[in-house]
Short mmCIF file of C-alpha atoms and ligand atoms in Angstrom, two decimals:
data_model
loop_
_atom_site.label_atom_id
_atom_site.label_comp_id
_atom_site.label_asym_id
_atom_site.label_seq_id
_atom_site.Cartn_x
_atom_site.Cartn_y
_atom_site.Cartn_z
CA MET A 1 -4.29 -3.54 3.39
CA SER A 2 -5.25 0.19 4.03
CA LEU A 3 -4.31 1.42 7.84
CA ARG A 4 -8.26 2.33 8.06
CA VAL A 5 -8.75 -1.48 7.57
CA ARG A 6 -6.45 -2.56 9.79
CA LEU A 7 -7.25 -0.41 12.68
CA THR A 8 -10.97 -1.75 12.15
CA ILE A 9 -9.84 -4.96 12.45
CA LEU A 10 -7.39 -4.22 15.44
CA TYR A 11 -10.25 -2.72 17.30
CA SER A 12 -13.09 -4.66 16.68
CA ALA A 13 -11.26 -8.17 17.37
CA LEU A 14 -9.72 -6.37 20.93
CA THR A 15 -13.47 -5.63 21.73
CA GLY A 16 -14.36 -9.27 20.89
CA GLY A 17 -11.61 -10.64 22.99
CA ILE A 18 -11.95 -8.72 25.80
CA LEU A 19 -15.75 -9.55 25.85
CA LEU A 20 -14.58 -13.36 25.40
CA LEU A 21 -12.17 -13.27 27.91
CA PHE A 22 -14.78 -11.74 30.31
CA GLY A 23 -17.46 -14.20 29.09
CA VAL A 24 -15.45 -17.22 29.85
CA LEU A 25 -14.62 -15.98 32.95
CA ILE A 26 -18.17 -15.44 33.67
CA TYR A 27 -19.44 -18.79 32.47
CA VAL A 28 -16.41 -20.84 34.52
CA LEU A 29 -17.69 -18.55 37.79
CA VAL A 30 -21.28 -19.33 37.40
CA SER A 31 -20.31 -22.75 36.52
CA MET A 32 -18.47 -23.60 39.69
CA LEU A 33 -21.10 -21.78 41.73
CA LEU A 34 -23.78 -23.66 40.47
CA ILE A 35 -22.00 -27.07 40.58
CA ASN A 36 -20.80 -26.04 44.41
CA GLN A 37 -24.53 -26.00 45.21
CA VAL A 38 -25.52 -29.05 43.75
CA GLU A 39 -22.87 -30.63 45.34
CA ASP A 40 -23.95 -28.80 48.99
CA ASN A 41 -27.07 -30.44 48.01
CA LEU A 42 -25.87 -33.72 47.80
CA LEU A 43 -23.68 -33.46 50.81
CA GLN A 44 -26.66 -32.29 53.24
CA THR A 45 -28.59 -35.40 52.00
CA PHE A 46 -25.97 -37.74 52.33
CA ASN A 47 -25.54 -36.43 56.39
CA ASP A 48 -29.23 -36.86 56.44
CA ILE A 49 -29.30 -40.40 55.04
CA ILE A 50 -26.28 -41.26 57.55
CA GLU A 51 -28.21 -40.25 60.53
CA ASN A 52 -30.66 -42.82 59.80
CA THR A 53 -28.39 -45.68 59.00
CA ARG A 54 -27.66 -48.21 61.16
CA VAL A 55 -25.15 -50.92 61.03
CA ASP A 56 -25.94 -54.30 62.96
CA SER A 57 -24.01 -56.50 64.85
CA VAL A 58 -23.09 -58.69 61.95
CA GLY A 59 -22.04 -56.09 59.84
CA ASP A 60 -24.98 -55.48 57.53
CA LEU A 61 -26.70 -52.41 56.80
CA ASN A 62 -29.68 -51.30 58.68
CA VAL A 63 -31.33 -47.83 56.98
CA VAL A 64 -33.94 -47.19 59.10
CA THR A 65 -35.73 -45.01 56.79
CA LEU A 66 -35.12 -42.62 54.09
CA PRO A 67 -37.92 -40.15 54.49
CA GLN A 68 -36.19 -36.90 53.72
CA LEU A 69 -35.56 -38.09 50.12
CA ASP A 70 -38.96 -37.09 48.73
CA LEU A 71 -38.18 -33.83 50.38
CA THR A 72 -35.26 -33.35 47.77
CA ALA A 73 -36.84 -34.55 44.85
CA ASN A 74 -33.96 -33.78 42.74
CA VAL A 75 -31.41 -36.30 44.37
CA TYR A 76 -31.70 -39.64 43.61
CA VAL A 77 -29.95 -42.28 46.45
CA GLN A 78 -28.43 -45.54 45.86
CA ILE A 79 -27.29 -47.79 48.69
CA TRP A 80 -25.17 -50.98 47.82
CA ASP A 81 -24.57 -53.52 50.79
CA ALA A 82 -20.99 -55.17 51.44
CA ASN A 83 -21.51 -57.56 49.00
CA GLY A 84 -22.25 -55.21 46.14
CA ARG A 85 -26.43 -55.95 46.28
CA LEU A 86 -28.40 -53.25 45.82
CA HIS A 87 -29.77 -52.30 49.41
CA SER A 88 -32.20 -49.85 48.74
CA SER A 89 -32.83 -46.45 46.28
CA SER A 90 -35.09 -43.55 46.10
CA ALA A 91 -38.19 -44.01 44.46
CA GLY A 92 -37.57 -42.47 40.74
CA ILE A 93 -34.71 -45.07 40.33
CA SER A 94 -36.21 -48.22 41.79
CA ARG A 95 -35.80 -49.89 38.84
CA LEU A 96 -32.20 -48.85 37.71
CA GLN A 97 -29.92 -52.07 38.81
CA GLN A 98 -26.88 -50.39 37.93
CA PRO A 99 -24.94 -47.84 39.87
CA LEU A 100 -25.36 -44.37 39.43
CA ASP A 101 -21.76 -43.91 38.81
CA PRO A 102 -20.69 -47.30 37.98
CA GLN A 103 -16.84 -45.89 37.69
CA GLY A 104 -16.66 -43.92 40.73
CA PHE A 105 -17.97 -47.25 42.38
CA GLN A 106 -15.22 -48.69 43.11
CA SER A 107 -13.75 -45.71 45.19
CA ARG A 108 -11.90 -46.35 48.68
CA THR A 109 -12.35 -42.43 49.52
CA PRO A 110 -15.47 -40.20 48.82
CA LEU A 111 -15.58 -38.66 45.31
CA TYR A 112 -17.51 -36.66 43.26
CA ARG A 113 -17.73 -37.42 39.57
CA ASP A 114 -20.26 -36.44 36.79
CA SER A 115 -21.74 -39.14 35.00
CA TYR A 116 -24.05 -40.05 31.83
CA ILE A 117 -26.98 -42.42 32.94
CA GLN A 118 -29.63 -42.99 30.04
CA ALA A 119 -28.78 -39.67 28.52
CA ALA A 120 -28.87 -38.03 31.79
CA HIS A 121 -26.09 -35.75 32.92
CA LEU A 122 -25.89 -36.48 37.05
CA ARG A 123 -23.39 -35.09 39.82
CA VAL A 124 -22.79 -37.97 41.53
CA LEU A 125 -21.23 -38.57 45.10
CA THR A 126 -19.78 -41.77 46.29
CA VAL A 127 -19.32 -42.65 49.45
CA PRO A 128 -17.30 -46.11 50.99
CA LEU A 129 -19.34 -47.17 53.65
CA VAL A 130 -16.56 -48.26 56.34
CA VAL A 131 -17.29 -49.52 60.57
CA GLY A 132 -15.02 -50.16 63.35
CA ALA A 133 -11.81 -49.36 63.91
CA GLU A 134 -10.79 -51.83 61.58
CA ARG A 135 -12.45 -49.89 58.83
CA ARG A 136 -14.73 -52.51 57.72
CA SER A 137 -16.33 -52.03 54.15
CA ALA A 138 -20.60 -51.85 54.78
CA GLY A 139 -21.25 -51.09 51.69
CA VAL A 140 -21.64 -47.78 49.34
CA ILE A 141 -23.79 -44.90 49.17
CA GLN A 142 -24.25 -43.03 46.11
CA LEU A 143 -26.17 -40.04 45.51
CA ALA A 144 -27.07 -38.18 42.30
CA ALA A 145 -28.45 -34.59 41.25
CA ASN A 146 -29.75 -34.02 37.51
CA LEU A 147 -27.50 -31.61 36.01
CA ASN A 148 -29.71 -30.88 33.19
CA VAL A 149 -31.04 -27.50 34.38
CA VAL A 150 -27.38 -26.48 35.08
CA ASP A 151 -26.60 -27.57 31.68
CA ALA A 152 -29.04 -25.60 30.42
CA ALA A 153 -28.17 -22.55 32.18
CA ARG A 154 -24.58 -23.31 30.97
CA THR A 155 -25.68 -23.42 27.22
CA ALA A 156 -28.26 -20.29 27.79
CA LEU A 157 -25.02 -18.66 29.19
CA LEU A 158 -22.78 -19.23 26.56
CA GLN A 159 -25.46 -18.14 23.78
CA ILE A 160 -25.76 -15.00 25.32
CA ILE A 161 -21.78 -14.48 25.62
CA ALA A 162 -21.66 -15.51 21.99
CA VAL A 163 -24.03 -12.90 20.85
CA ILE A 164 -22.88 -9.96 23.16
CA ALA A 165 -19.59 -10.66 21.27
CA ILE A 166 -20.47 -10.79 18.05
CA VAL A 167 -22.65 -7.31 18.35
CA SER A 168 -20.25 -5.70 20.12
CA MET A 169 -17.41 -6.64 17.60
CA THR A 170 -19.73 -5.76 14.74
CA VAL A 171 -20.70 -2.33 16.55
CA ALA A 172 -17.16 -1.65 17.27
CA ALA A 173 -16.25 -2.39 13.55
CA VAL A 174 -18.87 -0.18 12.26
CA ALA A 175 -18.01 2.51 14.84
CA SER A 176 -14.11 2.15 14.14
CA TRP A 177 -14.50 2.31 10.59
CA PHE A 178 -16.49 5.67 10.68
CA THR A 179 -14.54 7.31 13.64
CA ILE A 180 -10.82 6.08 11.60
CA GLY A 181 -12.33 7.04 8.25
CA ARG A 182 -13.26 10.50 9.46
CA ALA A 183 -9.72 10.66 11.80
CA LEU A 184 -7.76 9.87 8.33
CA ALA A 185 -9.54 12.08 5.80
CA PRO A 186 -7.06 14.96 5.90
CA ILE A 187 -4.03 12.03 5.68
CA SER A 188 -5.94 11.28 2.05
CA ALA A 189 -6.15 14.84 1.43
CA VAL A 190 -2.52 15.26 2.27
CA THR A 191 -1.66 12.25 0.18
CA GLU A 192 -3.75 13.90 -2.77
CA MET A 193 -2.55 17.17 -2.69
CA ALA A 194 1.05 15.91 -2.65
CA LEU A 195 0.50 13.63 -5.55
CA ASN A 196 -1.43 16.72 -7.07
CA ILE A 197 2.17 19.11 -6.80
CA ALA A 198 4.24 16.43 -7.99
CA ARG A 199 2.19 15.86 -10.89
CA ALA A 200 1.48 19.51 -11.56
CA ASP A 201 5.19 20.26 -10.77
CA ASP A 202 3.61 23.16 -8.82
CA LEU A 203 5.18 24.01 -5.25
CA SER A 204 3.12 26.76 -4.84
CA ASN A 205 0.17 24.70 -3.87
CA ARG A 206 -0.79 24.32 -0.16
CA ILE A 207 -2.93 21.64 1.81
CA PRO A 208 -5.95 23.38 3.16
CA TYR A 209 -7.12 22.62 6.51
CA GLN A 210 -9.80 23.53 8.65
CA GLY A 211 -9.40 21.66 11.65
CA THR A 212 -7.02 22.94 14.60
CA ALA A 213 -3.80 23.38 14.21
CA ASP A 214 -2.69 21.75 17.50
CA ASP A 215 -4.00 17.85 17.05
CA GLU A 216 -1.73 15.62 15.08
CA ILE A 217 -2.96 16.11 11.68
CA GLY A 218 -3.25 19.72 11.65
CA GLN A 219 0.71 19.53 13.27
CA LEU A 220 1.46 17.56 10.16
CA ILE A 221 -0.25 19.44 7.72
CA THR A 222 1.20 22.67 9.05
CA ALA A 223 4.82 20.85 8.49
CA PHE A 224 4.27 19.64 5.18
CA ASN A 225 3.10 23.38 4.33
CA ASP A 226 5.93 24.76 5.78
CA THR A 227 8.48 22.28 4.25
CA LEU A 228 6.34 23.25 0.88
CA GLU A 229 7.10 26.83 1.17
CA ARG A 230 10.88 26.29 2.02
CA LEU A 231 11.29 24.16 -1.06
CA GLU A 232 9.39 26.85 -3.05
CA ARG A 233 11.52 29.35 -1.90
CA LEU A 234 14.97 27.39 -2.87
CA PHE A 235 13.29 26.80 -6.18
CA THR A 236 12.65 30.12 -6.98
CA SER A 237 16.02 31.68 -6.13
CA GLN A 238 17.67 28.72 -7.99
CA GLN A 239 15.72 29.67 -10.82
CA ARG A 240 16.48 33.41 -10.42
CA PHE A 241 19.98 32.29 -9.95
CA LEU A 242 20.09 30.15 -13.37
CA ALA A 243 18.36 33.32 -15.16
CA ASP A 244 20.69 35.94 -13.87
CA VAL A 245 23.54 34.22 -14.62
CA SER A 246 22.73 32.97 -17.88
CA HIS A 247 21.45 36.30 -18.56
CA GLU A 248 24.73 37.68 -17.13
CA LEU A 249 26.94 35.71 -19.02
CA ARG A 250 25.41 36.20 -22.71
CA THR A 251 27.09 39.84 -22.84
CA PRO A 252 30.83 38.51 -22.25
CA LEU A 253 30.22 35.85 -24.64
CA THR A 254 29.01 38.26 -27.09
CA VAL A 255 31.99 40.74 -26.77
CA VAL A 256 34.72 37.22 -26.93
CA LYS A 257 32.93 36.15 -30.45
CA GLY A 258 33.26 40.04 -31.64
CA ASN A 259 36.87 40.12 -30.33
CA VAL A 260 37.54 36.93 -31.84
CA ASP A 261 36.21 38.20 -35.14
CA LEU A 262 38.26 41.68 -34.65
CA LEU A 263 41.58 39.77 -34.30
CA ARG A 264 40.91 37.48 -37.25
CA LYS A 265 40.78 40.32 -39.63
CA MET A 266 43.63 41.94 -38.22
CA GLY A 267 45.51 38.72 -39.05
CA CYS A 268 47.55 39.16 -35.86
CA ALA A 269 46.72 35.77 -34.36
CA ASP A 270 47.16 31.91 -35.04
CA GLU A 271 43.74 30.82 -36.94
CA GLU A 272 43.77 27.54 -34.92
CA SER A 273 43.59 29.23 -31.57
CA LEU A 274 41.07 31.51 -32.84
CA SER A 275 38.87 28.79 -34.24
CA SER A 276 39.36 27.12 -30.97
CA ILE A 277 38.22 29.98 -28.89
CA GLU A 278 35.21 30.63 -31.37
CA ASP A 279 34.33 26.63 -30.51
CA GLU A 280 33.92 26.66 -27.09
CA ALA A 281 32.48 30.70 -27.41
CA ASP A 282 30.02 28.66 -29.38
CA ARG A 283 29.40 26.20 -26.87
CA LEU A 284 28.98 28.26 -23.96
CA SER A 285 26.43 30.16 -25.99
CA ARG A 286 24.54 27.19 -26.66
CA LEU A 287 24.58 26.44 -22.67
CA VAL A 288 23.68 29.85 -21.87
CA GLY A 289 20.97 29.54 -24.13
CA ASP A 290 19.63 26.28 -23.34
CA LEU A 291 19.96 27.33 -19.12
CA LEU A 292 17.77 30.72 -19.74
CA LEU A 293 15.15 28.16 -21.63
CA GLU A 294 14.80 26.07 -18.99
CA ALA A 295 14.84 28.53 -16.27
CA GLN A 296 11.97 30.09 -18.00
CA ALA A 297 10.51 27.23 -18.50
CA GLU A 298 10.64 26.14 -15.37
CA SER A 299 9.31 29.49 -13.98
CA GLY A 300 6.69 29.11 -16.53
CA LYS A 301 7.84 32.44 -18.31
CA LEU A 302 8.29 30.37 -21.53
CA PRO A 303 5.52 31.34 -23.20
CA LEU A 304 4.13 29.31 -25.88
CA LYS A 305 2.69 30.82 -28.63
CA PHE A 306 -0.11 28.31 -29.98
CA THR A 307 -1.04 28.33 -33.73
CA ASP A 308 -2.15 25.45 -36.31
CA VAL A 309 1.03 23.92 -37.00
CA GLU A 310 1.55 21.04 -39.99
CA LEU A 311 4.03 18.74 -38.49
CA ASP A 312 4.51 17.14 -41.43
CA THR A 313 6.59 20.65 -43.09
CA LEU A 314 7.88 20.96 -39.74
CA LEU A 315 9.56 17.64 -39.96
CA LEU A 316 10.81 18.11 -43.50
CA ASP A 317 12.20 21.32 -42.65
CA VAL A 318 14.09 19.88 -39.86
CA TYR A 319 15.16 16.94 -42.45
CA ARG A 320 16.55 19.50 -44.66
CA GLU A 321 18.49 21.34 -42.22
CA MET A 322 19.82 18.37 -40.67
CA ARG A 323 21.16 16.61 -43.73
CA ILE A 324 23.29 19.11 -43.85
CA LEU A 325 24.51 18.37 -40.61
CA ALA A 326 24.77 14.34 -41.41
CA ARG A 327 26.38 14.85 -43.82
CA ASP A 328 27.93 11.56 -45.65
CA ARG A 329 28.71 10.56 -42.19
CA VAL A 330 25.14 9.16 -41.19
CA LYS A 331 22.20 8.25 -43.48
CA LEU A 332 19.64 10.72 -42.73
CA LYS A 333 16.05 9.59 -44.03
CA VAL A 334 11.91 9.69 -43.90
CA SER A 335 10.62 6.48 -43.99
CA GLN A 336 6.70 7.57 -43.90
CA ILE A 337 4.97 11.18 -43.82
CA ASP A 338 1.36 12.14 -43.20
CA GLN A 339 -0.18 15.30 -43.39
CA VAL A 340 -0.52 15.75 -39.63
CA PRO A 341 -1.85 19.04 -38.19
CA VAL A 342 -1.42 20.03 -34.91
CA LEU A 343 -1.94 23.38 -32.17
CA GLY A 344 1.48 23.79 -31.15
CA ASP A 345 3.95 26.36 -30.88
CA PRO A 346 5.93 25.75 -34.27
CA ASP A 347 9.72 27.35 -33.03
CA ARG A 348 9.46 24.91 -30.07
CA LEU A 349 8.31 21.90 -31.44
CA LYS A 350 11.05 22.63 -34.48
CA GLN A 351 13.28 22.87 -31.16
CA VAL A 352 12.37 19.65 -30.08
CA LEU A 353 12.69 18.04 -33.60
CA ILE A 354 15.87 19.62 -34.27
CA ASN A 355 17.45 18.42 -30.78
CA LEU A 356 16.21 14.59 -31.19
CA VAL A 357 17.38 14.57 -34.82
CA SER A 358 21.06 16.38 -33.83
CA ASN A 359 20.99 13.98 -30.66
CA ALA A 360 20.65 11.12 -33.30
CA ILE A 361 23.27 12.41 -35.39
CA LYS A 362 25.93 12.85 -32.75
CA TYR A 363 25.74 9.72 -31.08
CA THR A 364 25.38 7.38 -34.31
CA PRO A 365 28.52 5.96 -35.71
CA PRO A 366 29.29 6.77 -38.87
CA GLY A 367 27.63 4.65 -41.18
CA GLY A 368 24.69 4.33 -39.07
CA GLU A 369 20.94 5.30 -40.30
CA ILE A 370 18.36 7.63 -38.99
CA ILE A 371 14.86 7.19 -39.64
CA LEU A 372 12.30 9.55 -39.08
CA SER A 373 8.71 8.91 -39.56
CA LEU A 374 5.16 11.07 -39.01
CA GLY A 375 1.76 9.30 -38.92
CA LYS A 376 -1.74 9.30 -37.35
CA VAL A 377 -2.75 6.95 -34.44
CA GLY A 378 -6.19 7.16 -33.09
CA GLU A 379 -6.46 11.16 -32.33
CA GLN A 380 -3.02 11.72 -31.52
CA ALA A 381 0.41 12.46 -33.88
CA ARG A 382 2.66 10.19 -33.56
CA LEU A 383 6.53 11.22 -34.51
CA ILE A 384 9.39 8.76 -34.48
CA VAL A 385 13.12 9.52 -34.42
CA ARG A 386 15.08 6.15 -34.46
CA ASP A 387 18.74 5.61 -34.86
CA THR A 388 21.04 2.63 -35.08
CA GLY A 389 23.49 4.26 -32.66
CA PRO A 390 25.00 2.98 -29.42
CA GLY A 391 21.63 3.39 -27.50
CA ILE A 392 21.27 4.30 -24.08
CA PRO A 393 21.50 2.05 -21.09
CA ALA A 394 18.97 0.74 -18.82
CA GLU A 395 20.17 2.37 -16.02
CA ASP A 396 20.28 5.66 -17.33
CA MET A 397 16.95 5.48 -19.08
CA PRO A 398 14.93 6.79 -16.14
CA HIS A 399 16.63 9.92 -16.09
CA ILE A 400 17.13 10.82 -19.39
CA PHE A 401 14.82 13.50 -19.38
CA GLU A 402 15.96 15.03 -15.96
CA ARG A 403 17.94 18.38 -16.54
CA PHE A 404 21.80 18.11 -16.76
CA TYR A 405 21.34 14.55 -17.18
CA ARG A 406 24.13 12.81 -19.51
CA ALA A 407 24.49 8.93 -19.92
CA GLU A 408 27.55 8.25 -18.70
CA LYS A 409 29.56 7.03 -21.82
CA SER A 410 28.76 10.21 -23.67
CA ARG A 411 30.40 12.60 -20.65
CA THR A 412 33.80 10.78 -22.19
CA ARG A 413 32.52 10.48 -25.75
CA SER A 414 33.54 13.77 -27.21
CA LYS A 415 33.28 17.25 -27.09
CA ALA A 416 30.46 17.26 -29.42
CA GLY A 417 28.39 16.16 -26.42
CA GLY A 418 25.85 18.72 -24.99
CA PHE A 419 24.87 19.92 -21.30
CA GLY A 420 21.98 17.27 -20.98
CA LEU A 421 19.72 19.94 -21.21
CA GLY A 422 18.13 19.28 -24.54
CA LEU A 423 15.87 16.62 -23.93
CA SER A 424 14.63 18.06 -20.33
CA ILE A 425 13.53 20.92 -22.55
CA ALA A 426 12.18 18.93 -25.35
CA TYR A 427 10.02 16.82 -22.35
CA TRP A 428 8.56 20.53 -21.31
CA ILE A 429 7.95 21.68 -24.49
CA ILE A 430 6.01 18.22 -25.38
CA THR A 431 4.34 17.95 -22.07
CA ASN A 432 2.95 21.77 -22.16
CA HIS A 433 1.47 21.00 -25.33
CA GLY A 434 -0.42 18.26 -23.84
CA GLY A 435 1.31 15.54 -25.72
CA GLN A 436 3.99 12.91 -24.55
CA ILE A 437 7.55 12.09 -25.24
CA GLU A 438 9.13 8.49 -24.91
CA VAL A 439 12.08 6.55 -25.63
CA ALA A 440 13.22 3.26 -26.03
CA SER A 441 16.58 1.85 -26.38
CA GLN A 442 18.80 -1.50 -26.37
CA GLU A 443 21.90 -0.76 -25.72
CA GLY A 444 24.31 -1.21 -29.28
CA GLU A 445 20.83 -1.49 -31.04
CA GLY A 446 19.71 1.84 -31.08
CA THR A 447 17.64 4.55 -29.76
CA THR A 448 13.90 5.27 -30.92
CA PHE A 449 12.42 8.24 -29.58
CA CYS A 450 8.37 8.92 -29.95
CA ILE A 451 6.61 11.80 -29.61
CA TRP A 452 2.88 11.72 -29.09
CA LEU A 453 0.70 14.98 -29.92
CA PRO A 454 -3.22 15.53 -30.00
CA LEU A 455 -4.09 16.32 -33.24
CA LEU A 456 -6.12 19.46 -34.29
CA ARG A 457 -9.67 18.99 -32.99
CA SER A 458 -11.11 19.03 -36.71
CA GLN A 459 -8.59 16.25 -37.70
CA ARG A 460 -9.69 13.74 -35.03
CA SER A 461 -12.45 12.26 -37.02
CA GLU A 462 -10.85 11.55 -39.65
CA SER A 463 -8.11 10.22 -38.39
CA SER A 464 -6.32 6.82 -39.63
CA ILE A 465 -3.85 4.21 -38.18
CA PRO A 466 -0.76 4.20 -40.77
CA SER A 467 0.83 1.24 -41.86
CA GLU A 468 4.71 0.46 -40.66
P1 ADP B 1 22.82 16.34 -24.67
O1 ADP B 1 22.85 17.90 -25.15
O2 ADP B 1 24.24 15.73 -23.64
O3 ADP B 1 22.86 15.35 -25.73
P2 ADP B 1 20.60 15.97 -23.93
O4 ADP B 1 19.41 16.28 -22.96
O5 ADP B 1 19.94 16.03 -25.45
O6 ADP B 1 21.90 16.17 -23.83
O7 ADP B 1 20.50 14.07 -24.40
C1 ADP B 1 21.02 13.55 -22.88
C2 ADP B 1 21.76 12.18 -22.83
O8 ADP B 1 20.97 11.29 -23.37
C3 ADP B 1 23.03 12.57 -23.73
O9 ADP B 1 23.79 12.98 -22.90
C4 ADP B 1 23.25 11.12 -24.38
O10 ADP B 1 23.98 10.57 -23.14
C5 ADP B 1 21.33 10.84 -23.99
N1 ADP B 1 21.03 10.46 -25.64
C6 ADP B 1 20.17 11.36 -26.03
N2 ADP B 1 19.73 10.84 -27.41
C7 ADP B 1 20.74 9.75 -27.75
C8 ADP B 1 20.72 9.09 -28.89
N3 ADP B 1 20.01 9.34 -29.79
N4 ADP B 1 21.72 8.03 -28.67
C9 ADP B 1 22.15 7.63 -27.79
N5 ADP B 1 22.06 8.65 -26.45
C10 ADP B 1 21.74 9.54 -26.60
#
């Protein structure tokens, strides 16, 4: 769930919660006030009645009169004698023969209770009447007030509170949604820009921000841009260092190789030592060449000269050259080849092919097989280099195109192992041709590299799907 949704839910829930709490408080207070008022009224009427009530010598009730009851039309009265007979009741309920509050009727102390008689909600005050010092029972008096008006007021209040809570929650949700959206918009821009930088591998980009640099978002963007700047500086100096060192190393290496030739011609040194020096110098030359290429590629100084390239011709060239390298050790063959023209730099594409095929030859044990195939799939050219070598361990697969990365085993495998630069250069070349390079491998069963390149525009409509 996004931060925006979470904050919106939080704010509207908070608003609703506070309003509901406030509403419940008001509801309880108003209810108490109304009930208190009703009870005061009942008590007042009771006092009036008691003033007019006498008990005769035998102990019978003798209510002189109930005139005040007419004045308080909302109050009903029942007076029961000591024998449980209805002595008198107010006008409106003269037909009612049961107590106004049957449950409270037996109470020995004055008591307020709610009672429901014939669907009417009543508040009933029950007072047991006692006479004399011996507190002899003289009957019971019950006074009731209709709570229908109070109930209606409470229901209306509840509805108003609910409506206010729902309306304010909706208003809070809408307002939060827009304000949070506006507040978070720069963060989305930061995310988008960070993703762009990662996608394009371009540290020179900066996040634009129109707002003030003092607020939290401004500070975040400034910090992010500062970090980018620092990274860019570090990265540039690393590239420059790499380019300078590899450039500087080329001359002494040429001198070493020249001197080896000279010593060989003069015949004054052991041939085995000379060959060893020569091999190492060649290896170093390759490393220096790769390093220079890598540095140029990363700094964008490796120009690609695009022309129409017959990928099939290129593949056959590489096949012929590499067959010499494979000798009888491994079998190198082409399983399928279609005419596939693409737009690209022939030298660089050839370099990629040579790298993939020489890797396959290098890592496949004697007796193994390397199969090359080229065809069209949709609007793309698909070139496959498959070998029956040792495969690449699953943990190495995600890093295989990183520079200087070598699968652990290959470091110890042989001196023939390279420096882990070939595939990262191949990756750079293919992605800069608008293509993709993929690898699939099963340890112990072999590796398959697959290159996808866009076909030449004129070829796209005639493309076909080759059979495997
Ligand atoms: P290197 O010059 O070391 O071969 P690469 O960048 O060309 O460098 O390859 C990186 C690593 O990928 C190699 O060290 C090797 O471990 C692994 N690798 C590449 N191709 C194959 C293959 N065909 N079979 C097995 N492992 C391979």
